[in-house]
Tab-separated table of C-alpha atoms and ligand atoms in Angstrom:
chain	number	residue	atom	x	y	z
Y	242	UNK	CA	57.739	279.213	47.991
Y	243	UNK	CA	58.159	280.370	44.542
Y	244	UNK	CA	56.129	279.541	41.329
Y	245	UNK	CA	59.134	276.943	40.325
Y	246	UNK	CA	57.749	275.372	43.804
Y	247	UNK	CA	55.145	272.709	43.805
Y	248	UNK	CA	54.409	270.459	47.078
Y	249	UNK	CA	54.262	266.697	46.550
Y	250	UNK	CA	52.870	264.790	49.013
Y	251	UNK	CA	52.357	260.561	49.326
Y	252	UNK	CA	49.833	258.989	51.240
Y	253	UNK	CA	51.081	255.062	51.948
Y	254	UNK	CA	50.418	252.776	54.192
Y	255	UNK	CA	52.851	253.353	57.047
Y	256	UNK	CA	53.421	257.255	56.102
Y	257	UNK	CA	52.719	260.350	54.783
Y	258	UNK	CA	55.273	261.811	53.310
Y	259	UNK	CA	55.335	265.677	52.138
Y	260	UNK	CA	58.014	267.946	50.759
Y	261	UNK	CA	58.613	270.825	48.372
Y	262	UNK	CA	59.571	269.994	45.223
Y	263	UNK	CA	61.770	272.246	42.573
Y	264	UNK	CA	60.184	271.864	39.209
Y	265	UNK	CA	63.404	272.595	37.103
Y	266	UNK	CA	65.027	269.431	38.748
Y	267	UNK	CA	63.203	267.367	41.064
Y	268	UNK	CA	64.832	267.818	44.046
Y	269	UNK	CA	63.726	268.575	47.029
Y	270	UNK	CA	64.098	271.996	48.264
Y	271	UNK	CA	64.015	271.284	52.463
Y	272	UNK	CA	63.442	268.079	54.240
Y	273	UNK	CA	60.731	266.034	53.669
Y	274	UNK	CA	58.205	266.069	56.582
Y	275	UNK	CA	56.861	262.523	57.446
Y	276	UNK	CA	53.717	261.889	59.806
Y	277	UNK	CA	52.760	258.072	60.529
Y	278	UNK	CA	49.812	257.228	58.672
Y	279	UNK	CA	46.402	256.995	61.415
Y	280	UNK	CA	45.244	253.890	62.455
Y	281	UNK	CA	42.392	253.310	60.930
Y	282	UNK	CA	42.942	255.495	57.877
Y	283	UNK	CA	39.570	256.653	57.531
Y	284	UNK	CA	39.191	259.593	55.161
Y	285	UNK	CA	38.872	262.136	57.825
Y	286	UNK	CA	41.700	260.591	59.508
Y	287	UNK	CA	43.882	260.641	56.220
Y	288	UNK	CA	42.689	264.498	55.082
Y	289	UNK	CA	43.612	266.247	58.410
Y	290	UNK	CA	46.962	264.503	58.518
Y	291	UNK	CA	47.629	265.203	54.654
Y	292	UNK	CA	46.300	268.843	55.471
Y	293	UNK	CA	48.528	268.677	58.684
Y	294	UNK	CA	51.578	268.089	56.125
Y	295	UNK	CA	50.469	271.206	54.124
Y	296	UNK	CA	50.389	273.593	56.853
Y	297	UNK	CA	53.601	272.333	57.893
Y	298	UNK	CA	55.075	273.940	54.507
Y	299	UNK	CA	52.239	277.033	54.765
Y	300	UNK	CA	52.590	277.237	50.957
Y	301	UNK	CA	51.662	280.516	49.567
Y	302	UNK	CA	47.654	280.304	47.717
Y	303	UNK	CA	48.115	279.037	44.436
Y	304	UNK	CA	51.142	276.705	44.738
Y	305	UNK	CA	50.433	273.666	43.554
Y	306	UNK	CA	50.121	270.684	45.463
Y	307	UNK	CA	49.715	266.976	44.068
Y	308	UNK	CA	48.963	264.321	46.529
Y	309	UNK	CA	49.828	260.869	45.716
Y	310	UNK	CA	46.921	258.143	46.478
Y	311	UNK	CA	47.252	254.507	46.484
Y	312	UNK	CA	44.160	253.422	44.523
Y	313	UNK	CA	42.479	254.342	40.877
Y	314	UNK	CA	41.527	258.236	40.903
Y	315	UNK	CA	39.531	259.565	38.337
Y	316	UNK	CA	38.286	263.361	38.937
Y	317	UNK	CA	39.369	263.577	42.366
Y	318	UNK	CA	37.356	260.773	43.516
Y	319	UNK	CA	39.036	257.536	44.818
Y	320	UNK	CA	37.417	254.479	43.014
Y	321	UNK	CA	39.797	251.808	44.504
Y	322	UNK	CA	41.140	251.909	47.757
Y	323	UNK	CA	42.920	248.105	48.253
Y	324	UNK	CA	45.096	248.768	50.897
Y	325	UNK	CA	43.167	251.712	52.743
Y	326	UNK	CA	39.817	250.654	53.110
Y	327	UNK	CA	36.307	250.199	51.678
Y	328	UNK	CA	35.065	253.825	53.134
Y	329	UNK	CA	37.349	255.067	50.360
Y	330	UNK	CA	35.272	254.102	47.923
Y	331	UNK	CA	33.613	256.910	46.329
Y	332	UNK	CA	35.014	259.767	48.509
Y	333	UNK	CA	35.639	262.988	46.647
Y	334	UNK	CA	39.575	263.250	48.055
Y	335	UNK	CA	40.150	266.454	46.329
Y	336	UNK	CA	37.505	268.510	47.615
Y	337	UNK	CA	38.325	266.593	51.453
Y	338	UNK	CA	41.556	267.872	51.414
Y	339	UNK	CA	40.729	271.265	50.241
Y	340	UNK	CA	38.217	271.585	52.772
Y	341	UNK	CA	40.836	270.454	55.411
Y	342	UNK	CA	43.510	272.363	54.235
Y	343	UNK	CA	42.244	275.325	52.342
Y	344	UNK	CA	43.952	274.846	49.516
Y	345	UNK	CA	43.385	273.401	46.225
Y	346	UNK	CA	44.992	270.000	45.409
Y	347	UNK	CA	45.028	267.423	42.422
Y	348	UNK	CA	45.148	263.634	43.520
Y	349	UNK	CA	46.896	261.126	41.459
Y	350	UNK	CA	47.231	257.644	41.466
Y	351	UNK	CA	50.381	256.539	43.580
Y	352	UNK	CA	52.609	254.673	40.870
Y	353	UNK	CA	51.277	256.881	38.786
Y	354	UNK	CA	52.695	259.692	40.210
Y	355	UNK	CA	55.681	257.307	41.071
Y	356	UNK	CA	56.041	257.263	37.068
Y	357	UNK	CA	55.726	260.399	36.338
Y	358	UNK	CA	58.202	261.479	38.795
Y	359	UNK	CA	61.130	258.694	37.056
Y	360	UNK	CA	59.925	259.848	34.120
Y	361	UNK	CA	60.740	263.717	34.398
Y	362	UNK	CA	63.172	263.537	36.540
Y	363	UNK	CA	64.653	259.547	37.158
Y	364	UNK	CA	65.442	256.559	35.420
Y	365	UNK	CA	63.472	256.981	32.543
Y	366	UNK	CA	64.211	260.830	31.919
Y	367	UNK	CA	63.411	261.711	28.395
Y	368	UNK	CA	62.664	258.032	27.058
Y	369	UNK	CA	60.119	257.126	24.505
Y	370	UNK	CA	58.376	254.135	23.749
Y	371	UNK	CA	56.386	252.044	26.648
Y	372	UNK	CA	57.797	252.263	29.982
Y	373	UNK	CA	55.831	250.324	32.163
Y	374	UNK	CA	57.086	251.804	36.311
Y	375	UNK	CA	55.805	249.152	39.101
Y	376	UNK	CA	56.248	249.769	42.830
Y	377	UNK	CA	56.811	246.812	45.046
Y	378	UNK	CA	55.686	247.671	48.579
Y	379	UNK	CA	51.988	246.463	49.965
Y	380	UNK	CA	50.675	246.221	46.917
Y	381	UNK	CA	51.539	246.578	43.375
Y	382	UNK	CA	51.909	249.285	42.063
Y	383	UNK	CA	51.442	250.072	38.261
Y	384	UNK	CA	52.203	253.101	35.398
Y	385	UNK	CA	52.010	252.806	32.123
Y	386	UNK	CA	53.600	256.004	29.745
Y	387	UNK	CA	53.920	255.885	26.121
Y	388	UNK	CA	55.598	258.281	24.299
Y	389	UNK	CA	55.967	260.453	27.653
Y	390	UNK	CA	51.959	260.352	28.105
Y	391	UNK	CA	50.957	258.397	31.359
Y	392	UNK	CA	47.821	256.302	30.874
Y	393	UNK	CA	46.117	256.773	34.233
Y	394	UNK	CA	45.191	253.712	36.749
Y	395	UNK	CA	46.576	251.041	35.085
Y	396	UNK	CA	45.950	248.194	37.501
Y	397	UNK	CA	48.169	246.072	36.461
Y	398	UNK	CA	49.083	244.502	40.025
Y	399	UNK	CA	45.810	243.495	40.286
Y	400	UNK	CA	46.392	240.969	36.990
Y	401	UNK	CA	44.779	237.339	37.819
Y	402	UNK	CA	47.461	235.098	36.772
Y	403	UNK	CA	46.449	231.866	38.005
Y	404	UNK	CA	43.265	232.496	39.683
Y	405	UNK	CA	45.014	234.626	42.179
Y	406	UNK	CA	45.369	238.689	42.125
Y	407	UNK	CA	49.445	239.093	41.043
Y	408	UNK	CA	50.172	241.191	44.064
Y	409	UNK	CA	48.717	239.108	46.844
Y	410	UNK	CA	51.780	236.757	45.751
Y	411	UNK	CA	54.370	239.342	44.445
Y	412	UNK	CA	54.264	242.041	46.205
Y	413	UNK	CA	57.227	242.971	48.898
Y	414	UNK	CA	54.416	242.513	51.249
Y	415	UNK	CA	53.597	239.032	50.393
Y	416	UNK	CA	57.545	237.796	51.186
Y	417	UNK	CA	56.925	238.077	54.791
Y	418	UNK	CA	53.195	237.356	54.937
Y	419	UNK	CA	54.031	234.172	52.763
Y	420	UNK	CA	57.600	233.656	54.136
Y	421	UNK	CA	59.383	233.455	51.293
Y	422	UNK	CA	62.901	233.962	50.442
Y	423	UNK	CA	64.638	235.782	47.670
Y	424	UNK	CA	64.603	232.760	45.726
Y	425	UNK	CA	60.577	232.314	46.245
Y	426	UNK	CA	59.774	235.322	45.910
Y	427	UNK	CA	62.060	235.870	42.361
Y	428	UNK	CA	59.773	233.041	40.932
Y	429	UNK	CA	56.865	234.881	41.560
Y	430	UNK	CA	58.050	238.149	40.358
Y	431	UNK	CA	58.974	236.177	36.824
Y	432	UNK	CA	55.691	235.110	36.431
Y	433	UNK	CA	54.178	238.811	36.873
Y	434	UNK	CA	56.884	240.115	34.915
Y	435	UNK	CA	56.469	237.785	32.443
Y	436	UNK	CA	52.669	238.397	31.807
Y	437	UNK	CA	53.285	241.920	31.904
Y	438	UNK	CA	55.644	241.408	29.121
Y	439	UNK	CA	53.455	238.845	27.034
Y	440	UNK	CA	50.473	241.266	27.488
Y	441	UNK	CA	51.914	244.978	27.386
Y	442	UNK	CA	55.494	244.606	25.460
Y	443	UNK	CA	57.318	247.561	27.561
Y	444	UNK	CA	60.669	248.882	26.308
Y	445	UNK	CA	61.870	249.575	29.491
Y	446	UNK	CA	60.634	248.473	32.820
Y	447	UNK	CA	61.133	250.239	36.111
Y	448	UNK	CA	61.306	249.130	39.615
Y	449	UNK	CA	60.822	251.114	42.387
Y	450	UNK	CA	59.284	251.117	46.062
Y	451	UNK	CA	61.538	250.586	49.331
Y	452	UNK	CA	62.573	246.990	48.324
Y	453	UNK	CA	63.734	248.602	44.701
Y	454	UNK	CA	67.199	249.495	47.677
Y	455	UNK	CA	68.191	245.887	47.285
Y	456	UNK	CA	67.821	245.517	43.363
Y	457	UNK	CA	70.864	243.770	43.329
Y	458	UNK	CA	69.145	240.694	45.008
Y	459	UNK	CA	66.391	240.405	42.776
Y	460	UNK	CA	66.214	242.162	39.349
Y	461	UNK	CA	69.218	240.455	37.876
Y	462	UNK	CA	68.003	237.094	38.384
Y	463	UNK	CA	65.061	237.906	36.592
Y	464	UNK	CA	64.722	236.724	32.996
Y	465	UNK	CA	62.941	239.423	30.960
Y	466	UNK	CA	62.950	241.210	27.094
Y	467	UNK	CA	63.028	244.370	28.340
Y	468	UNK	CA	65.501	245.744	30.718
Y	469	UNK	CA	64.143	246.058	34.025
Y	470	UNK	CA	65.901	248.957	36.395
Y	471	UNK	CA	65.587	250.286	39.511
Y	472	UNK	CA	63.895	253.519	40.341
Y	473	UNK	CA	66.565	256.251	40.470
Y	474	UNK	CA	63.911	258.601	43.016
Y	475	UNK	CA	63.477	255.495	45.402
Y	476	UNK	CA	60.881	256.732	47.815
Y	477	UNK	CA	60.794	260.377	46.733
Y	478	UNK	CA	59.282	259.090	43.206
Y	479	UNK	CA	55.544	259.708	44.646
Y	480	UNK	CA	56.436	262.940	46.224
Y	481	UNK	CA	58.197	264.020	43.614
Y	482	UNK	CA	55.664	262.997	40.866
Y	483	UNK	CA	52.735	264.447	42.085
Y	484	UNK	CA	54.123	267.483	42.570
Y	485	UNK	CA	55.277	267.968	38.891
Y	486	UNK	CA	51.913	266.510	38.079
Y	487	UNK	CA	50.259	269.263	40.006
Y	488	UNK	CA	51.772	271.790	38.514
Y	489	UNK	CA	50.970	270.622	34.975
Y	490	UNK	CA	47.693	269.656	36.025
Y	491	UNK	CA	47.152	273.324	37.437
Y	492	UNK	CA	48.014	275.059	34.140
Y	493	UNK	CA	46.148	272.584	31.780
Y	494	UNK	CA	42.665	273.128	34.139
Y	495	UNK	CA	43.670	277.159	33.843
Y	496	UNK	CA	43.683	277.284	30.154
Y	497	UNK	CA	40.320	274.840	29.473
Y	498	UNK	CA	38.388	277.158	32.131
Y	499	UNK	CA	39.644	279.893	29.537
Y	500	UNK	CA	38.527	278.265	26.692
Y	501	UNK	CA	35.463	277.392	28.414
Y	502	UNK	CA	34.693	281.298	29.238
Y	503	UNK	CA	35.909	282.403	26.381
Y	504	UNK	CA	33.386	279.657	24.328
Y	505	UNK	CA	30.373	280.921	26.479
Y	506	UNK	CA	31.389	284.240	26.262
Y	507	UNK	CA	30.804	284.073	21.846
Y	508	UNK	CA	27.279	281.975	22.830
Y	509	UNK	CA	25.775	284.739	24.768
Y	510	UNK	CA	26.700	287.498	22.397
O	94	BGC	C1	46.408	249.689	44.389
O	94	BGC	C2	47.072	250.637	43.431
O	94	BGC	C3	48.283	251.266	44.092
O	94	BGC	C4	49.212	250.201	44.630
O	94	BGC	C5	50.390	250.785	45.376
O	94	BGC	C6	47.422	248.671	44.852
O	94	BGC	O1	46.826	247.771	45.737
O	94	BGC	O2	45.324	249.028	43.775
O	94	BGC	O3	46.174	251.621	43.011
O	94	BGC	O4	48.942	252.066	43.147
O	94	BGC	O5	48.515	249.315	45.499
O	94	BGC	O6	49.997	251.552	46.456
């Protein structure tokens, strides 16, 4: 893998998903590899597999690897874990997978990597102002980038709107859990779209996750400001996004270790 590599890899709730990304595009440079997420997906459960998904590639030491994580990630350390499981909570996911794997990784929130990915490479490619990316799949998914700078862990599926958490009720999930058809379910969606609009006034909203495939049934029978698209990366977004993540994420923690040394270096002398 060359330095204009970087692996992406997306833990959900059905799979994990892993391929090599190339940074000058976004595409994928061989076929993604896909293992079924364990059942339960207990931390150790979910590091050997994303480790597993790693080896499979056998990146050279020093490519950089970004692993998509659905829940709030600040440091390496999963705060939220909604749709994995309470023994999340707390668990230093970076320094699990490099322990599994032997190799250093930098975890991002799902949609945020999601974002990032449509962003760089998709729908949103070069676009100021406040794009606000949501995936539609278990839960809701949320990014938030202004100016081409992601705000980090936006929750914003998790926005009480009548007493009730927004994704338990809009969610692609919650059409079969709550049996409701494309007409039910586009009423709900309004009403999250809505107060995302009242609250966060995006210039461009974004729609991805698997059900983002039928846009056609839903999106334009919403009623929004904005214009609301689909994803253009579909289910590569996370993969994609993590892995351009990574590799900024890599350099920036490179240059403040420099500046770091190089500040400690002028204290001691
Ligand atoms: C989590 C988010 C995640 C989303 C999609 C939500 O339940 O709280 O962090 O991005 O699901 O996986």
């Amino acid at each position: 893998m060359s330095s204009k590599i970087a692996l992406g890899i997306d833990i959900g709730g059905t799979g994990i998903k892993a391929a090599p990304v190339k940074l000058k595009n976004g595409k994928f440079q061989e076929d993604r590899y896909r293992i079924p997420t364990p059942k339960p997906a207990t931390p150790d459960a979910v590091a050997t597999t994303v480790a597993r998904c790693i080896q499979h590639f056998d990146p050279p030491v020093g490519t950089p690897i970004g692993v998509a994580f659905p829940g709030v990630i600040q440091q390496g350390i999963a705060r939220t874990a909604a749709n994995l499981g309470d023994e999340w909570i707390g668990q230093d996911v970076r320094a699990l997978v490099r322990e599994r794997s032997g190799h250093d990784v930098q975890i991002m929130n799902d949609a945020d990597a999601a974002g990032m990915g449509e962003h760089r490479y998709g729908a949103a490619q070069g676009r100021d102002g406040v794009i606000l990316m949501t995936t539609l799949g278990t839960g809701i998914g949320s990014a938030l980038i202004a100016d081409g700078q992601l705000v980090a862990n936006t929750e914003f599926g998790h926005t009480m709107i009548d007493g009730e958490i927004a994704e338990y009720w809009a969610a692609e999930s919650a059409r079969s859990r709550l049996d409701l058809d494309w007409d039910g379910w586009i009423v709900n969606l309004q009403r999250f779209y809505s107060e995302m609009e009242r609250l966060l006034w995006p210039d461009l909203i974004i729609v991805g996750g698997g059900v983002s495939k039928s846009h056609h049934m839903f999106l334009p029978h919403l009623n929004l400001k904005a214009p609301i698209i689909p994803a253009e990366l579909r289910n590569g977004a996370g993969i994609v996004g993590a892995a351009a993540w990574a590799s900024s994420a890599s350099k920036r923690e490179e240059k403040n270790a420099k500046a770091a040394n190089k500040k400690a270096a002028k204290k001691s002398q």
